[in-house]
CSV table of C-alpha atoms in Angstrom, one decimal:
chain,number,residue,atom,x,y,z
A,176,UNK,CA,-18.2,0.2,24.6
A,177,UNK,CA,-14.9,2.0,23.4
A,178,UNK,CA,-15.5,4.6,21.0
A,179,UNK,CA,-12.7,5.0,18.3
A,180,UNK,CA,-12.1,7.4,15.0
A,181,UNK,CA,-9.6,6.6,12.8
A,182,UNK,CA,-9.1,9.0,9.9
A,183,UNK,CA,-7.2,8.0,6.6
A,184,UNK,CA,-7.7,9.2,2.9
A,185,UNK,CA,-6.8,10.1,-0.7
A,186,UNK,CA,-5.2,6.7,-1.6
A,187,UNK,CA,-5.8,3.1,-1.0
A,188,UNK,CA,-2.7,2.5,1.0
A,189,UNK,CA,-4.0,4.5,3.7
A,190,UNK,CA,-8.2,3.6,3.4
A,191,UNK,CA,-7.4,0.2,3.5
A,192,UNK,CA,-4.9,-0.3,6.5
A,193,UNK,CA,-7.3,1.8,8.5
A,194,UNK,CA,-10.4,-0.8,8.2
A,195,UNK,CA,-8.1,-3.9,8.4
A,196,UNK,CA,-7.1,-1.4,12.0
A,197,UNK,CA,-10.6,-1.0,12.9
A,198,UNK,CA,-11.5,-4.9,12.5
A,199,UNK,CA,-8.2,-6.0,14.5
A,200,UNK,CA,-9.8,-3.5,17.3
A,201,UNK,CA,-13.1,-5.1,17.4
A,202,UNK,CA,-12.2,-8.4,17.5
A,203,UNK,CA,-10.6,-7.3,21.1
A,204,UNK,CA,-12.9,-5.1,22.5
A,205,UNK,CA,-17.1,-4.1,21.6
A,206,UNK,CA,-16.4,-1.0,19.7
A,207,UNK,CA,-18.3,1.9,18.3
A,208,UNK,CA,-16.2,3.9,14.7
A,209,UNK,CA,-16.5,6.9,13.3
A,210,UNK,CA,-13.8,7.1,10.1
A,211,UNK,CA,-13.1,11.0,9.0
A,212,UNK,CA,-12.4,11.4,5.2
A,213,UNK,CA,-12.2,14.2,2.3
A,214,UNK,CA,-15.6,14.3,1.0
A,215,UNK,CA,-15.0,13.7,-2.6
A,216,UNK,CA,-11.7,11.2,-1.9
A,217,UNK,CA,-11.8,7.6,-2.0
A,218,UNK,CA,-12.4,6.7,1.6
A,219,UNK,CA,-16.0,8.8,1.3
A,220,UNK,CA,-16.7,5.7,-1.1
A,221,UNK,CA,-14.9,3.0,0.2
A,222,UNK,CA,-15.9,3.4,4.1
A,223,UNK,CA,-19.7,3.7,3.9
A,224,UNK,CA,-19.5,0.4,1.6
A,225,UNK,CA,-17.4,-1.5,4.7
A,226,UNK,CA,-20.2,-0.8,6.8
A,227,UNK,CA,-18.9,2.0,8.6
A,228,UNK,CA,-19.7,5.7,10.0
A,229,UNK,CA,-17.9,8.3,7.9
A,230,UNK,CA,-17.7,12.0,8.8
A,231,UNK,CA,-15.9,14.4,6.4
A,232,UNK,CA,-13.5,17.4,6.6
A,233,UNK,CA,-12.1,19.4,3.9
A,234,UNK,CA,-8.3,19.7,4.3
A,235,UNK,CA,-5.7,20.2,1.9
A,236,UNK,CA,-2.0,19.5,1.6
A,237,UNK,CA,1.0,22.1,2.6
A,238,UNK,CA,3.7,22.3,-0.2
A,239,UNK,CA,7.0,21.7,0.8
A,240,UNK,CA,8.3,24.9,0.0
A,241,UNK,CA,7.4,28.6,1.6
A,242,UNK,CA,4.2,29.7,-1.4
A,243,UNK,CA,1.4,31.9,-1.2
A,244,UNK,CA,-0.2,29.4,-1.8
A,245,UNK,CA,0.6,27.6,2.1
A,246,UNK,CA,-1.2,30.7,3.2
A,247,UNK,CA,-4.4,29.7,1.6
A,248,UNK,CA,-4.1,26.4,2.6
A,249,UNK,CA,-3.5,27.3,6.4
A,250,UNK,CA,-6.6,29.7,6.6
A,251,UNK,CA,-8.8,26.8,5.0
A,252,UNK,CA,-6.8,24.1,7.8
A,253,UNK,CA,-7.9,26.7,10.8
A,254,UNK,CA,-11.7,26.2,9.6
A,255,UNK,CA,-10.9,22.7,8.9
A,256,UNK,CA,-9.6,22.6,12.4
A,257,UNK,CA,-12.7,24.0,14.0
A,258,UNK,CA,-15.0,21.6,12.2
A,259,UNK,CA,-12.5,18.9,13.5
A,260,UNK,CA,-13.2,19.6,17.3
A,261,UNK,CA,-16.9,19.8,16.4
A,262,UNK,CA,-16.8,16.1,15.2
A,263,UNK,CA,-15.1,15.2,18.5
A,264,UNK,CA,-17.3,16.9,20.8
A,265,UNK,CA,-20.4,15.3,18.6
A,266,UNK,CA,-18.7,12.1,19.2
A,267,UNK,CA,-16.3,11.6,22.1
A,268,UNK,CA,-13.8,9.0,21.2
A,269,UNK,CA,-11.6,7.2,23.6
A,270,UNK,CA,-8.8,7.2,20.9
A,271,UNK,CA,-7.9,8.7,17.7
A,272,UNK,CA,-6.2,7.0,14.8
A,273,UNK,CA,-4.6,8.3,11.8
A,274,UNK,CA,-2.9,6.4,8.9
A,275,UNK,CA,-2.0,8.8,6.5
A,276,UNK,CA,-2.8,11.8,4.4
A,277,UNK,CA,-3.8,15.4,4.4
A,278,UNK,CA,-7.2,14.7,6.4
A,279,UNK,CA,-5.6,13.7,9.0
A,280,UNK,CA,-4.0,16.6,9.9
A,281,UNK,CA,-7.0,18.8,11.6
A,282,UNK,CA,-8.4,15.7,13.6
A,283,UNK,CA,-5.3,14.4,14.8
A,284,UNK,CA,-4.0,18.0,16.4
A,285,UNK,CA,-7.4,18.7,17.3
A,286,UNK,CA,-7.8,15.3,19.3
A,287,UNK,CA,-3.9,15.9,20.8
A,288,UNK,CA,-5.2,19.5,21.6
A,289,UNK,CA,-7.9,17.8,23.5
A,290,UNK,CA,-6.4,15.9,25.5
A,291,UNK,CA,-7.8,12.6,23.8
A,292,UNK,CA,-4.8,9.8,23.2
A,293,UNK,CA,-3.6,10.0,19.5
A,294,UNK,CA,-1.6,7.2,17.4
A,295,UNK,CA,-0.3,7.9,14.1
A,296,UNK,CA,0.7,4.9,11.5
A,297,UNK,CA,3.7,5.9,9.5
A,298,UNK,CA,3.9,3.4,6.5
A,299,UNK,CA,7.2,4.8,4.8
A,300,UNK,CA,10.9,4.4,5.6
A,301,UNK,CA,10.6,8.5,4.8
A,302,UNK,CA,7.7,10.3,6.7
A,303,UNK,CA,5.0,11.9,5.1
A,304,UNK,CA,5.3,15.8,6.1
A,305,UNK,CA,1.5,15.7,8.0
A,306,UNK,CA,2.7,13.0,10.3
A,307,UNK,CA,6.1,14.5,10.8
A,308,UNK,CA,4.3,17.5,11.8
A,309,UNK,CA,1.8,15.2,14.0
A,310,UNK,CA,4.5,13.6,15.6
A,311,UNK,CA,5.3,16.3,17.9
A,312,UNK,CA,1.8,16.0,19.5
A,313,UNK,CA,0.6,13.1,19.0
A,314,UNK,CA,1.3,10.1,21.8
A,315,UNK,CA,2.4,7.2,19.8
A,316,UNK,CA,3.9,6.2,16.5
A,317,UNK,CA,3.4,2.6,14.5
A,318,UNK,CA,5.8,2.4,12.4
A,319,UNK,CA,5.7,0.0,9.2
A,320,UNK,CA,9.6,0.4,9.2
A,321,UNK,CA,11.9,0.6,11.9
A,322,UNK,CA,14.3,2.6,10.3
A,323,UNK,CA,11.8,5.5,10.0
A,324,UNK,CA,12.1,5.9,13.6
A,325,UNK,CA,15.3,8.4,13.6
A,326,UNK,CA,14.0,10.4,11.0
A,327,UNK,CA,11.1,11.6,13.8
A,328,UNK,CA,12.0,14.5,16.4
A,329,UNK,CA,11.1,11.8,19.5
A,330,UNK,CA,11.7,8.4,18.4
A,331,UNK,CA,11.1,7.2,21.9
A,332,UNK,CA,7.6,7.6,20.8
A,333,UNK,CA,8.2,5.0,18.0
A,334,UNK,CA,7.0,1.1,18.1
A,335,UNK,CA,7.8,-0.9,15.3
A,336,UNK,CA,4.7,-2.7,14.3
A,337,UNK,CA,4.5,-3.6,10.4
A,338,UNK,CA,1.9,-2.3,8.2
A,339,UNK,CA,-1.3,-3.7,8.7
A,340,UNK,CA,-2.3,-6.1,6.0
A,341,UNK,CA,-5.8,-8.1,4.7
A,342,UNK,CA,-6.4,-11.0,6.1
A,343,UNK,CA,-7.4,-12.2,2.9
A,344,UNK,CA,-3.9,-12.0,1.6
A,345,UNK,CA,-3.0,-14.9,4.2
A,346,UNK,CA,-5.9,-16.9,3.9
A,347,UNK,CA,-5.2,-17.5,0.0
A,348,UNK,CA,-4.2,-20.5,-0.9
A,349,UNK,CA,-1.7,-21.1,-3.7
A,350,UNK,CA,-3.2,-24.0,-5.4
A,351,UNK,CA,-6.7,-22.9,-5.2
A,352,UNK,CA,-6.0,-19.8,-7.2
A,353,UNK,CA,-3.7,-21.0,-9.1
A,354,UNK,CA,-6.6,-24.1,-10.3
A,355,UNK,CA,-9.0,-20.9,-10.7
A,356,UNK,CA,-6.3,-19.2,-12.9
A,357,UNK,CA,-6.4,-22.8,-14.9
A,358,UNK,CA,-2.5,-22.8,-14.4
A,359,UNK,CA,-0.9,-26.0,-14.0
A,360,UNK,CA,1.6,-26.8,-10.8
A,361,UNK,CA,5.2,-26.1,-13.1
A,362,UNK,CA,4.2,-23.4,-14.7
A,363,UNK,CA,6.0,-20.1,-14.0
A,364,UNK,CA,3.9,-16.8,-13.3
A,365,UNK,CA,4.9,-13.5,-13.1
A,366,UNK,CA,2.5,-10.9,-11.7
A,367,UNK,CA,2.7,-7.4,-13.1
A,368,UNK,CA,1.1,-4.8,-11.8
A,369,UNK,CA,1.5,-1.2,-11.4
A,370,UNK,CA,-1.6,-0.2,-8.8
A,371,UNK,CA,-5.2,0.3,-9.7
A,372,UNK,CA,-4.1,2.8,-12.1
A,373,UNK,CA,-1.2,1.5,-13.8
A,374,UNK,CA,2.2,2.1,-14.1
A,375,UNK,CA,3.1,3.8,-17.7
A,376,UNK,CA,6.6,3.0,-17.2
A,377,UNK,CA,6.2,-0.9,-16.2
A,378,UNK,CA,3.7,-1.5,-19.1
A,379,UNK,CA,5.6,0.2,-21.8
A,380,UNK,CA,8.6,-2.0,-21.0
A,381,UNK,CA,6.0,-5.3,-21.0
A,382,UNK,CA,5.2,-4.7,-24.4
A,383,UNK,CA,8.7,-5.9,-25.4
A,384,UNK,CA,8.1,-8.5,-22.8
A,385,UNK,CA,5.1,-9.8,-23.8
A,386,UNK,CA,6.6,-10.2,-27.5
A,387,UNK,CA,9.4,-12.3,-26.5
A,388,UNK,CA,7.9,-14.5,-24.4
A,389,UNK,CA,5.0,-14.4,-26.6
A,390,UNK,CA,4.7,-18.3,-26.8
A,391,UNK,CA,7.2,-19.2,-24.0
A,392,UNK,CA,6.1,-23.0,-22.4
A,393,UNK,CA,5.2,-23.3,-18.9
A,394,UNK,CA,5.3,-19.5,-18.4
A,395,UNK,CA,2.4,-16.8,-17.6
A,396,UNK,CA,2.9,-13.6,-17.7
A,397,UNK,CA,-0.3,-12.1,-15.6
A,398,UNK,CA,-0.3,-8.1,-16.4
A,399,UNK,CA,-2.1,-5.7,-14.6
A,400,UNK,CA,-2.0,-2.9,-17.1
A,401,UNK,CA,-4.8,-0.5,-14.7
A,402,UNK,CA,-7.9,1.3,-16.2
A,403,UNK,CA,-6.2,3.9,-17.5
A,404,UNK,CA,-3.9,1.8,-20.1
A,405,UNK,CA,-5.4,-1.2,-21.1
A,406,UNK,CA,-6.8,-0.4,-24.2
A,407,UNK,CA,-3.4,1.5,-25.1
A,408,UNK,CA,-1.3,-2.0,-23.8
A,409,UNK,CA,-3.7,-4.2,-25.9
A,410,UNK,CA,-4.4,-2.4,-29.0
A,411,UNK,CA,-0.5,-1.8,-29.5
A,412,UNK,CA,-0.1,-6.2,-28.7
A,413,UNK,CA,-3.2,-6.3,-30.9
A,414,UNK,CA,-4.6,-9.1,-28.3
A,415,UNK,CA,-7.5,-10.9,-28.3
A,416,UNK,CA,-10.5,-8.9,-26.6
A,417,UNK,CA,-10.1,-11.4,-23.6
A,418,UNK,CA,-6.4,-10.0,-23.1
A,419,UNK,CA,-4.8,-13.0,-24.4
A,420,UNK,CA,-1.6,-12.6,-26.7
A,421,UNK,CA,0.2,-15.6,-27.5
A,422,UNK,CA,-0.1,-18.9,-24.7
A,423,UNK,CA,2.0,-17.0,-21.9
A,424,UNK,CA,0.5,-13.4,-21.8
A,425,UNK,CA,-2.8,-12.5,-19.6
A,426,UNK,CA,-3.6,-9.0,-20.3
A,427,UNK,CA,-6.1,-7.4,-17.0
A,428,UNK,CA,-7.6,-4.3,-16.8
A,429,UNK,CA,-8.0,-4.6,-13.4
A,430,UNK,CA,-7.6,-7.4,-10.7
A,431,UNK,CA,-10.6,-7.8,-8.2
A,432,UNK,CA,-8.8,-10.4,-6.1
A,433,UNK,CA,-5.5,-9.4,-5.9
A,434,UNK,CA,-5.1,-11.5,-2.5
A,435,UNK,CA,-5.8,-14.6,-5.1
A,436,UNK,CA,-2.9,-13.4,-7.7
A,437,UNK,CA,-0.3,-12.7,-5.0
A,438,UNK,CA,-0.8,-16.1,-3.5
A,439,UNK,CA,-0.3,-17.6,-7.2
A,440,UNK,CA,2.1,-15.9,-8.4
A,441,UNK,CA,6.1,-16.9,-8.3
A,442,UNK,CA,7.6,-13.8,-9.0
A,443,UNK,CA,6.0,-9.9,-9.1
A,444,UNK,CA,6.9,-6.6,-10.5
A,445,UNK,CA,5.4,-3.9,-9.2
A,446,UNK,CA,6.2,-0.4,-7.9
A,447,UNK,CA,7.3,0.2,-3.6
A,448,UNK,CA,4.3,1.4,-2.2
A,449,UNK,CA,4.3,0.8,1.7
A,450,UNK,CA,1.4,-1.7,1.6
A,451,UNK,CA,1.9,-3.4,-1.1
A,452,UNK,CA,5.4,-4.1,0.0
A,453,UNK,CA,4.0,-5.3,3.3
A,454,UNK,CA,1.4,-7.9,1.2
A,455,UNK,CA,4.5,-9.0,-0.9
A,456,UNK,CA,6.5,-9.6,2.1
A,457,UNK,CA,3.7,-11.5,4.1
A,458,UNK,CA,3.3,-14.1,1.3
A,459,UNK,CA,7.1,-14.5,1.0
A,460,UNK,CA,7.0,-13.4,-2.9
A,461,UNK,CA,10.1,-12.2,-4.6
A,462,UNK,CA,10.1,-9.1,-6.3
A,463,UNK,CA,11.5,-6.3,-9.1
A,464,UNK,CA,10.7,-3.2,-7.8
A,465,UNK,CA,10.1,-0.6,-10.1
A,466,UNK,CA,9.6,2.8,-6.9
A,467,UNK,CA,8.1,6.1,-8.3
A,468,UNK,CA,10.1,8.6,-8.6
A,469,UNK,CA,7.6,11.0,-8.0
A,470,UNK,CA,6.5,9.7,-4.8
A,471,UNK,CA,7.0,12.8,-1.9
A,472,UNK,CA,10.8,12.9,-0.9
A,473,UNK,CA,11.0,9.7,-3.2
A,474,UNK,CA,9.8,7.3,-0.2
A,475,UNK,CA,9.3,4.1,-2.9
A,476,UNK,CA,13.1,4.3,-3.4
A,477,UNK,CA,13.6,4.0,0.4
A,478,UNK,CA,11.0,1.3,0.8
A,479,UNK,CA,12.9,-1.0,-2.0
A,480,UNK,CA,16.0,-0.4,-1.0
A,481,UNK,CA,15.2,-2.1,2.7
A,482,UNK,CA,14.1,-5.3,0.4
A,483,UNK,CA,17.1,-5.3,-2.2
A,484,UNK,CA,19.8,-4.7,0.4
A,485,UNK,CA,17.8,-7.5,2.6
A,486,UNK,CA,18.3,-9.9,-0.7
A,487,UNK,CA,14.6,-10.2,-0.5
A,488,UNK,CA,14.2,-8.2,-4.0
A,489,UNK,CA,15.5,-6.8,-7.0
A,490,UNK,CA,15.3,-2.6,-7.1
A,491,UNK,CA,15.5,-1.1,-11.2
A,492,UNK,CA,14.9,2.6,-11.0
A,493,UNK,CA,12.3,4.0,-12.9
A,494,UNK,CA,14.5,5.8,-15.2
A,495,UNK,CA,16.3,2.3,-15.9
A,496,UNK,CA,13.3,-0.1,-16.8
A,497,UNK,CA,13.9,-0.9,-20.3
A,498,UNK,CA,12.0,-4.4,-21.6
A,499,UNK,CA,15.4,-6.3,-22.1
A,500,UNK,CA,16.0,-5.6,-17.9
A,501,UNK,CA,12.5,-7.4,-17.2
A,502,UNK,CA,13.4,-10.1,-19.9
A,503,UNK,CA,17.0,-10.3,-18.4
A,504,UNK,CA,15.9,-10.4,-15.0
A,505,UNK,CA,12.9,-13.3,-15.6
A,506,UNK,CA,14.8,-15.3,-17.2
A,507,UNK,CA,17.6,-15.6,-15.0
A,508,UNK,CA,15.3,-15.9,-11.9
A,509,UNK,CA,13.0,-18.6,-14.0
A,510,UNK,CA,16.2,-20.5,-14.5
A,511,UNK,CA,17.8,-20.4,-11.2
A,512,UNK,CA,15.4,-21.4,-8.7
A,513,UNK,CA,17.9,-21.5,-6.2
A,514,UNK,CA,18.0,-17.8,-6.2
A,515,UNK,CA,14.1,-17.4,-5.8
A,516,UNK,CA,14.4,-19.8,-2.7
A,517,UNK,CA,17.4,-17.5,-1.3
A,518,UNK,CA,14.8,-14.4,-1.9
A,519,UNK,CA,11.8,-16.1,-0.2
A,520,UNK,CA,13.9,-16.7,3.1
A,521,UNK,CA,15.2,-13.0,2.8
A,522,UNK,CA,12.0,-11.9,2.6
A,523,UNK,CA,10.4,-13.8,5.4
A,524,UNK,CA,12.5,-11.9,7.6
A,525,UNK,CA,10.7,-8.7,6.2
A,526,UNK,CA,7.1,-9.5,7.0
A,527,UNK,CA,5.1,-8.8,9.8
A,528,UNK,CA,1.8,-10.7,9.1
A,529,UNK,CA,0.4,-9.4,12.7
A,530,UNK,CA,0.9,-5.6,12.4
A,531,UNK,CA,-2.7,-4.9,12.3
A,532,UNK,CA,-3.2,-6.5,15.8
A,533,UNK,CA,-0.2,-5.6,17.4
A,534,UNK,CA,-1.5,-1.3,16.2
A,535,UNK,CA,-4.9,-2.4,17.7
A,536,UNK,CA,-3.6,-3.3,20.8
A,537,UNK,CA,-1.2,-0.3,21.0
A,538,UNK,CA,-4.2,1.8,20.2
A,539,UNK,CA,-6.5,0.5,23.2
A,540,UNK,CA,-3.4,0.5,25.7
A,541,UNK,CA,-3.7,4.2,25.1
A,542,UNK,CA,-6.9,4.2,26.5
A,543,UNK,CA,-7.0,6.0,30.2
């Protein structure tokens, strides 16, 4: 039986591609895992729910810039360290895997330190500064684009393998969700969404949306607002306390079955997180991207801009997103279908729908 820790935390984008990882892996070979988290992040709640081992380790993110604070942070990585090789020694994997985040720092160099084969899944055209770091030690490199290979000090180490995806985003079927969504077959649906959080910008902007297209035939707009801004979306719409507002608006709070929505939906608008652009691009959906400007050396803008200069999606910066672009823009895609079609074909060129087996097999091949 292989033995096999894979270590990812602090968002869903880097929980999630780890256990869709782990399942590709044991589907090839009997396997025993161990996933290493924060202990009060996401993955300490998420992994124990999949079924799995989880181990934790306090670590803590540099700042990209010389502080005092770095100082701190490296004293409380040394421990971290230490309690890292612990975990290994306690449970002697074959292979390490790590797919993003600050957690993964201490086991990863540990594990290279060790001697132990190490893989590292970059999910950004722009790495993250713990797996640029990591890269120098560790053995291989997935990479969910292939032009983040030259940004790497030894891009021979690099394989282009796609982001790992849910299998449940391919195995939804478009008229099935659309009948559980009561939406008939010539109806047009936009899916907006802005993460399990929200977007502030993107919902702002929908509120101009959703008032001129308040009673728009044949059209449903199908808005993700997140927790956090629901009851600020609805209460300024003054929607019903279902989320309707008008016969084309659906107002969410939060969407459980996102694969269902994305296999339903004709258009989406949504920000350029690595894995979400991955689920878009595996179900051929065209897209307005909306990237974060905030995200670290503003990855989302690089994500987008592989899809808008592939023809596969439309890129507004955050700082541009008014409501008469998204009204502009869903228009003119609802009344040229040609143009959709032209998107879906870019886009297919995009997707790799078999990322997460092609990283488990790398994985075991590193196994001596």
């Amino acid at each position: 039986m292989k033995r096999v820790i894979l270590s990812g935390g602090g968002t869903g984008g880097h929980i999630y591609p780890a256990i869709t990882i782990a399942k590709e892996i044991a589907k090839l070979e009997e396997t025993e895992f161990l996933f290493v988290g924060t202990p009060n992040g996401m993955e300490s709640r998420i992994i124990p729910k999949e079924g799995y081992r989880f181990a934790s380790l306090p670590a803590s993110g540099l700042k990209r810039k010389l502080t005092l604070e770095n100082i701190s942070i490296l004293c409380h990585a040394a421990g971290s360290l230490f309690k890292a090789r612990r975990i290994l020694k306690d449970f002697a994997p074959d292979v390490v895997i790590g797919t993003g985040g600050y957690v993964c720092g201490p086991i990863l160099m540990a594990a290279a330190l060790s001697h132990i084969p190490t893989l590292i899944q970059e999910q950004n055209v722009i790495p993250g500064i713990t797996n640029k770091i990591l890269s120098r030690v560790v053995d291989k490199i997935a990479l969910g684009y292939e032009a983040a290979a030259s940004r790497f000090p030894h891009p021979e180490k690099c394989i282009y393998t796609g982001n790992p995806i849910r299998p449940d985003i391919m195995e939804a079927k478009r008229e099935t969700s659309r009948r559980a969504l009561g939406l008939s077959p010539d109806t047009f649906m936009v899916l907006v969404t802005g993460g399990s959080r929200g977007a502030r910008t993107i919902n702002t902007a929908m509120l101009d949306v959703h008032r001129h297209f308040k009673d728009a035939k044949n059209l449903c707009l199908y808005h993700v607002t997140g927790e956090l801004e629901y009851d600020k979306i609805t209460s300024a719409l003054g929607s019903d306390e279902d989320g309707h507002y008008g016969s084309a608006s659906r107002i969410i709070r939060y969407e459980y079955h996102m694969p269902n929505a994305l296999a339903a939906a004709d258009l989406i608008i949504c920000r350029a997180g690595a894995i979400s652009l991955a689920e878009v691009a595996a179900r051929e959906l065209p897209a307005i991207l909306i990237p974060y400007p905030y995200a670290a050396e503003d990855h989302q803008t690089y994500n987008a801009r592989v899809f808008s200069e592939a023809g596969a999606a439309k890129m507004i910066l955050d700082k541009d997103v008014t409501g008469a672009r998204f009204i502009e823009n869903i228009t003119a895609l609802r009344e040229h279908p040609e143009d959709l079609q032209t998107m879906e074909k870019s886009i297919g060129t995009l997707k790799k729908v078999h990322a997460g087996e092609d990283i488990a097999r790398l994985a075991l091949s590193l196994i001596k």
